[in-house]
Short mmCIF file of C-alpha atoms in Angstrom, two decimals:
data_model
loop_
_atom_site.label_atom_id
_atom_site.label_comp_id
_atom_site.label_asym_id
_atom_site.label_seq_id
_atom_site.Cartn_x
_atom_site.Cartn_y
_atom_site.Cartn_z
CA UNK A 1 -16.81 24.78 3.20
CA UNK A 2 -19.35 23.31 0.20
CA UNK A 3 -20.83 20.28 0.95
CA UNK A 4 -19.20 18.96 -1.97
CA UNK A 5 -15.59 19.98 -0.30
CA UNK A 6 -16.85 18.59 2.98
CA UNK A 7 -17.34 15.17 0.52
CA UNK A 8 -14.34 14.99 -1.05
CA UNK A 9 -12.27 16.30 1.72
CA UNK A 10 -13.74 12.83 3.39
CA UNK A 11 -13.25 10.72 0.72
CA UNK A 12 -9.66 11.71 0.53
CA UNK A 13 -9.02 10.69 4.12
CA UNK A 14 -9.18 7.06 3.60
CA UNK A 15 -6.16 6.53 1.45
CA UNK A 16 -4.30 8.87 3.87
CA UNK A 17 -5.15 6.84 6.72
CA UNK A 18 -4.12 4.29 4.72
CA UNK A 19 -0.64 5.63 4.16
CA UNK A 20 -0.19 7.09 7.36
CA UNK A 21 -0.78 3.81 8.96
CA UNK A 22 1.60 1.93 6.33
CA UNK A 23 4.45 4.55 6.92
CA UNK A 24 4.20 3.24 10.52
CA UNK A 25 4.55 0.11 9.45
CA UNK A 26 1.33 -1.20 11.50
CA UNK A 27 -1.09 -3.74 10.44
CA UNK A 28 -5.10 -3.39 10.69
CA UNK A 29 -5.11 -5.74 14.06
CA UNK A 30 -2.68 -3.46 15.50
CA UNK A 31 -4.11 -0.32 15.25
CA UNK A 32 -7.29 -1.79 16.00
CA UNK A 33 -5.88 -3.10 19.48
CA UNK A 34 -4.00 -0.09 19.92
CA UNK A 35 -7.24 2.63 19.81
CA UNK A 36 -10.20 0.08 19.86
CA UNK A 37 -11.77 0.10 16.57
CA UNK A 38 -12.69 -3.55 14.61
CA UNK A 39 -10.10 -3.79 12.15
CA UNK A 40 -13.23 -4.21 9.93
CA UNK A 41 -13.95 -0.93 10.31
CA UNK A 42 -10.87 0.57 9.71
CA UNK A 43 -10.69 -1.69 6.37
CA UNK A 44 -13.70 -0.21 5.31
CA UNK A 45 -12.86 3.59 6.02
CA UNK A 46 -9.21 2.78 4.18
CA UNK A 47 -11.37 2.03 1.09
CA UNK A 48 -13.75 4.07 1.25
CA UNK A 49 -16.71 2.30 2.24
CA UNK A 50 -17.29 4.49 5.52
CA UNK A 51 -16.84 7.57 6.62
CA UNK A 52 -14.43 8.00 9.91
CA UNK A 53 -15.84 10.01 12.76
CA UNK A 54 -14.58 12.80 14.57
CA UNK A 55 -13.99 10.44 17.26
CA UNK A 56 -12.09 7.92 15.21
CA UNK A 57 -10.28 10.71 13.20
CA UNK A 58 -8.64 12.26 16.84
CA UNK A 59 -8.10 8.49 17.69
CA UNK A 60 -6.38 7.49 14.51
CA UNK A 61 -4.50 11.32 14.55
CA UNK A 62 -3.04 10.42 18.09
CA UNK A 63 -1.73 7.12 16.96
CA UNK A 64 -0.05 7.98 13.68
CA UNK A 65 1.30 11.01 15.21
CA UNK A 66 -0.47 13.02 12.66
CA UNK A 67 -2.54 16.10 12.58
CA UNK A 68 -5.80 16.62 11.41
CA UNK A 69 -5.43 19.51 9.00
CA UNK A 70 -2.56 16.41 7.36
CA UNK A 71 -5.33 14.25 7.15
CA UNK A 72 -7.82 16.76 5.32
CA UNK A 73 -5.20 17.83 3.31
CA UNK A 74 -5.59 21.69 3.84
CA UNK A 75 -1.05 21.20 5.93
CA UNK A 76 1.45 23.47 3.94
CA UNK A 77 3.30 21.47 1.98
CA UNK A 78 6.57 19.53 3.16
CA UNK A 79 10.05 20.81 1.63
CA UNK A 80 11.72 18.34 -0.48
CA UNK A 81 13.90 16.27 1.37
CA UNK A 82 16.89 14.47 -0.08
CA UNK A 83 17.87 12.22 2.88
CA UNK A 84 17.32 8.50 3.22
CA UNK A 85 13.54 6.48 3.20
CA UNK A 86 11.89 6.67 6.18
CA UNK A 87 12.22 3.50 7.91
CA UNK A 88 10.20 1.19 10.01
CA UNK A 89 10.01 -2.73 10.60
CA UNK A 90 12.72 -4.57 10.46
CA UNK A 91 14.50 -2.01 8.39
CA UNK A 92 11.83 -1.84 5.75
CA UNK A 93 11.91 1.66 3.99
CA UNK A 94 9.17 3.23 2.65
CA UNK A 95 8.75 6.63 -0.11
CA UNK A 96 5.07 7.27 -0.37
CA UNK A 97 5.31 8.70 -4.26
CA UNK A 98 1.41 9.77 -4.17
CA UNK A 99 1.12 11.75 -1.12
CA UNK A 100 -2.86 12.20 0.24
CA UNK A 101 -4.35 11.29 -3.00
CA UNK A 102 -7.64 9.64 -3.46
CA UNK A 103 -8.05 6.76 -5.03
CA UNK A 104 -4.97 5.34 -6.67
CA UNK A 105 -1.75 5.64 -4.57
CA UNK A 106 2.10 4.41 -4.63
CA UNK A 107 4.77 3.77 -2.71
CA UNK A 108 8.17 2.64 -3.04
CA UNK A 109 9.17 -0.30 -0.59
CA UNK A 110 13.07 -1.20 0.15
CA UNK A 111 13.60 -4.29 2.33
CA UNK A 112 17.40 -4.73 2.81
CA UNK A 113 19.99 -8.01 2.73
CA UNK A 114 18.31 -10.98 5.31
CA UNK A 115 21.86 -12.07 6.02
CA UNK A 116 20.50 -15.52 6.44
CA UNK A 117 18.22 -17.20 4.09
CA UNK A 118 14.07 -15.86 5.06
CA UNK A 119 11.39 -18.16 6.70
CA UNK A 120 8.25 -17.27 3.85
CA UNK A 121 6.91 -13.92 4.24
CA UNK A 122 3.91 -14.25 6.97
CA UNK A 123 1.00 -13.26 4.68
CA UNK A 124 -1.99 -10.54 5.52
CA UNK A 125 -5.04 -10.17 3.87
CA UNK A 126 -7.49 -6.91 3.42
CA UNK A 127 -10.02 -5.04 0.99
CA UNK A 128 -8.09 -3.36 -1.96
CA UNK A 129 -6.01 -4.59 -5.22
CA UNK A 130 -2.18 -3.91 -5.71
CA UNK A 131 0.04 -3.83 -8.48
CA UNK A 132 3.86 -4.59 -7.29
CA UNK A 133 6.84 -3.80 -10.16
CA UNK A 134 10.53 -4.72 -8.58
CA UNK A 135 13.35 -2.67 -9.99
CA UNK A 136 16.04 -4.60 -8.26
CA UNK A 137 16.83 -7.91 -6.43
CA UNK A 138 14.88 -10.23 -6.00
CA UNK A 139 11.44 -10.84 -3.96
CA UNK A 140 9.65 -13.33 -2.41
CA UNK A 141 5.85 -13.18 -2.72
CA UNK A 142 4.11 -15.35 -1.17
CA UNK A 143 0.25 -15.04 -2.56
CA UNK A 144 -1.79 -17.72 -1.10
CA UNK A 145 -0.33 -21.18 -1.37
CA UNK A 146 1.62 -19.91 -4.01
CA UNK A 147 5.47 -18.87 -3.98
CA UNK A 148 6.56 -16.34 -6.85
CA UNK A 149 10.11 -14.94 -6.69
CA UNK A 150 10.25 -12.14 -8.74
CA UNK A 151 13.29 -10.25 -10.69
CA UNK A 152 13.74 -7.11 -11.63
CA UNK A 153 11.32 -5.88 -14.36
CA UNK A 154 8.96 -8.52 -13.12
CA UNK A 155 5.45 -7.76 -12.22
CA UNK A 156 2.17 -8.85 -10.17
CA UNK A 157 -0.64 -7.81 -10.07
CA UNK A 158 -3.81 -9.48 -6.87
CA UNK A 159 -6.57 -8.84 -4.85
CA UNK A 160 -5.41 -8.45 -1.56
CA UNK A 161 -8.21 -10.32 0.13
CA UNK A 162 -5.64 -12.87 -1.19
CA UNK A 163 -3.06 -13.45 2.25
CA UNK A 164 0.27 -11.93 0.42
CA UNK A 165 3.91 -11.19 1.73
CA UNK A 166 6.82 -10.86 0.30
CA UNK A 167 10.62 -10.99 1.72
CA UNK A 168 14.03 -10.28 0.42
CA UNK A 169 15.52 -13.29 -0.97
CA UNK A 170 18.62 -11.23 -2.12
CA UNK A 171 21.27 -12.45 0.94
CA UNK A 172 24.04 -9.88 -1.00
CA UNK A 173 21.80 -6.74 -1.30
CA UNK A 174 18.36 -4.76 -0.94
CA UNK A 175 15.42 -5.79 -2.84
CA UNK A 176 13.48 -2.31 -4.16
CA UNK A 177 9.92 -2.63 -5.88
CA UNK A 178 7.01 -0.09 -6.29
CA UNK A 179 3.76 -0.75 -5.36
CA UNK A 180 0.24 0.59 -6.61
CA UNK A 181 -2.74 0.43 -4.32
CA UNK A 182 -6.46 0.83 -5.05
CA UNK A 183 -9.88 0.11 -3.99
CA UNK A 184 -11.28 -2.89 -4.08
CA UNK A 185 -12.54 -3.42 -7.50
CA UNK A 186 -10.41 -0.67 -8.93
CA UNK A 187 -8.21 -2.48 -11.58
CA UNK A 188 -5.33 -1.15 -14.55
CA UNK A 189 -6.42 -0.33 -17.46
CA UNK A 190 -3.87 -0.66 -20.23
CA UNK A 191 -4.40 1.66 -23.23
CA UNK A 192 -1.36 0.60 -25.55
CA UNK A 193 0.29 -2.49 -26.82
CA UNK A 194 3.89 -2.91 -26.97
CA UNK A 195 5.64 -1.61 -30.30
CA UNK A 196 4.95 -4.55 -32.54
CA UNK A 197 3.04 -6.52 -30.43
CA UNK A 198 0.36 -8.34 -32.09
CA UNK A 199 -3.45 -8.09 -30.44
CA UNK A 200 -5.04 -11.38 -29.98
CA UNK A 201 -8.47 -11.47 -31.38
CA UNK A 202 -10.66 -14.08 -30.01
#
């Protein structure tokens, strides 16, 4: 393999650690207790700021219950499936739409009915920036001291050093929402106006 493949094939593996660990539904201090490593550390290879070692790739491979040829991205593809999110959490249900893609990746997150009315969201903080977009019901974010509920159509956008949560406020239903992840620093960058829509000039 080029040295060049060797780089990107490492750069890669941070957003799929990344994923894998979200599709888990474990936090940074929990894998870190779990195998070992500072949860700084593992922040840092998420984003891209370190490489992972062989040792901490076979740790982290063990834990997620995946293999290393998934991590490096060189694992036949998966058939499509058609059956339900994958679950984890109290229910939570996550679709990972970008699968092993540097840079840049989405999910879609489905958190259903509370039955009784939620305590706010406990909040977590890390290096990256997220976009969230709810297609239906309605979410509680909690970002900072700051409570947002959010409707469908509705959008956010934070750096998530910022301690964020959300929770389903929706006692009748589900609440679904996408969410866009990137490195810290990385930011949209929005090439078109709405139809109409007049460009302030300042």
């Amino acid at each position: 393999m080029a040295v060049d493949d060797v780089d990107g094939t490492l750069a890669a593996m941070g957003p799929r650690l990344r994923a894998a660990r979200e599709h888990r539904g474990a936090t940074l201090a929990a894998v870190s207790c779990a195998t070992g490593i500072s949860a700084s550390t593992l922040s840092r290879i998420e984003t891209g700021r370190r490489r992972p070692t062989l040792e901490v790739l076979l740790q982290l491979s063990k834990e997620y219950g995946v293999g290393l040829d998934e991590l490096a991205g060189i694992a036949p593809a998966a058939a499509p499936r058609t059956t339900a999110l994958p679950s984890f959490g109290d229910d939570k249900a996550v679709l990972p739409l970008t699968r092993y893609v540097g840079g840049l990746h989405a999910h879609k997150h489905v958190l259903p009915a509370p039955g009784d009315p939620p305590a706010r969201p406990r909040q977590v903080s890390h290096d990256g920036y997220e976009w969230l977009c709810v297609l239906y019901g309605r979410l509680w974010l909690a970002l900072g001291d700051q409570d947002l509920i959010l409707r469908p159509g509705d959008t956010a956008e934070f750096d998530t050093r910022t301690p964020h949560g959300v929770a389903n406020t929706s006692l009748d239903g589900p609440v679904e929402y996408l969410i866009m992840f990137g490195p810290q620093g990385e930011r949209l960058r929005p090439r078109t106006h709405p139809t109409g829509a007049r460009v302030r000039r300042q």
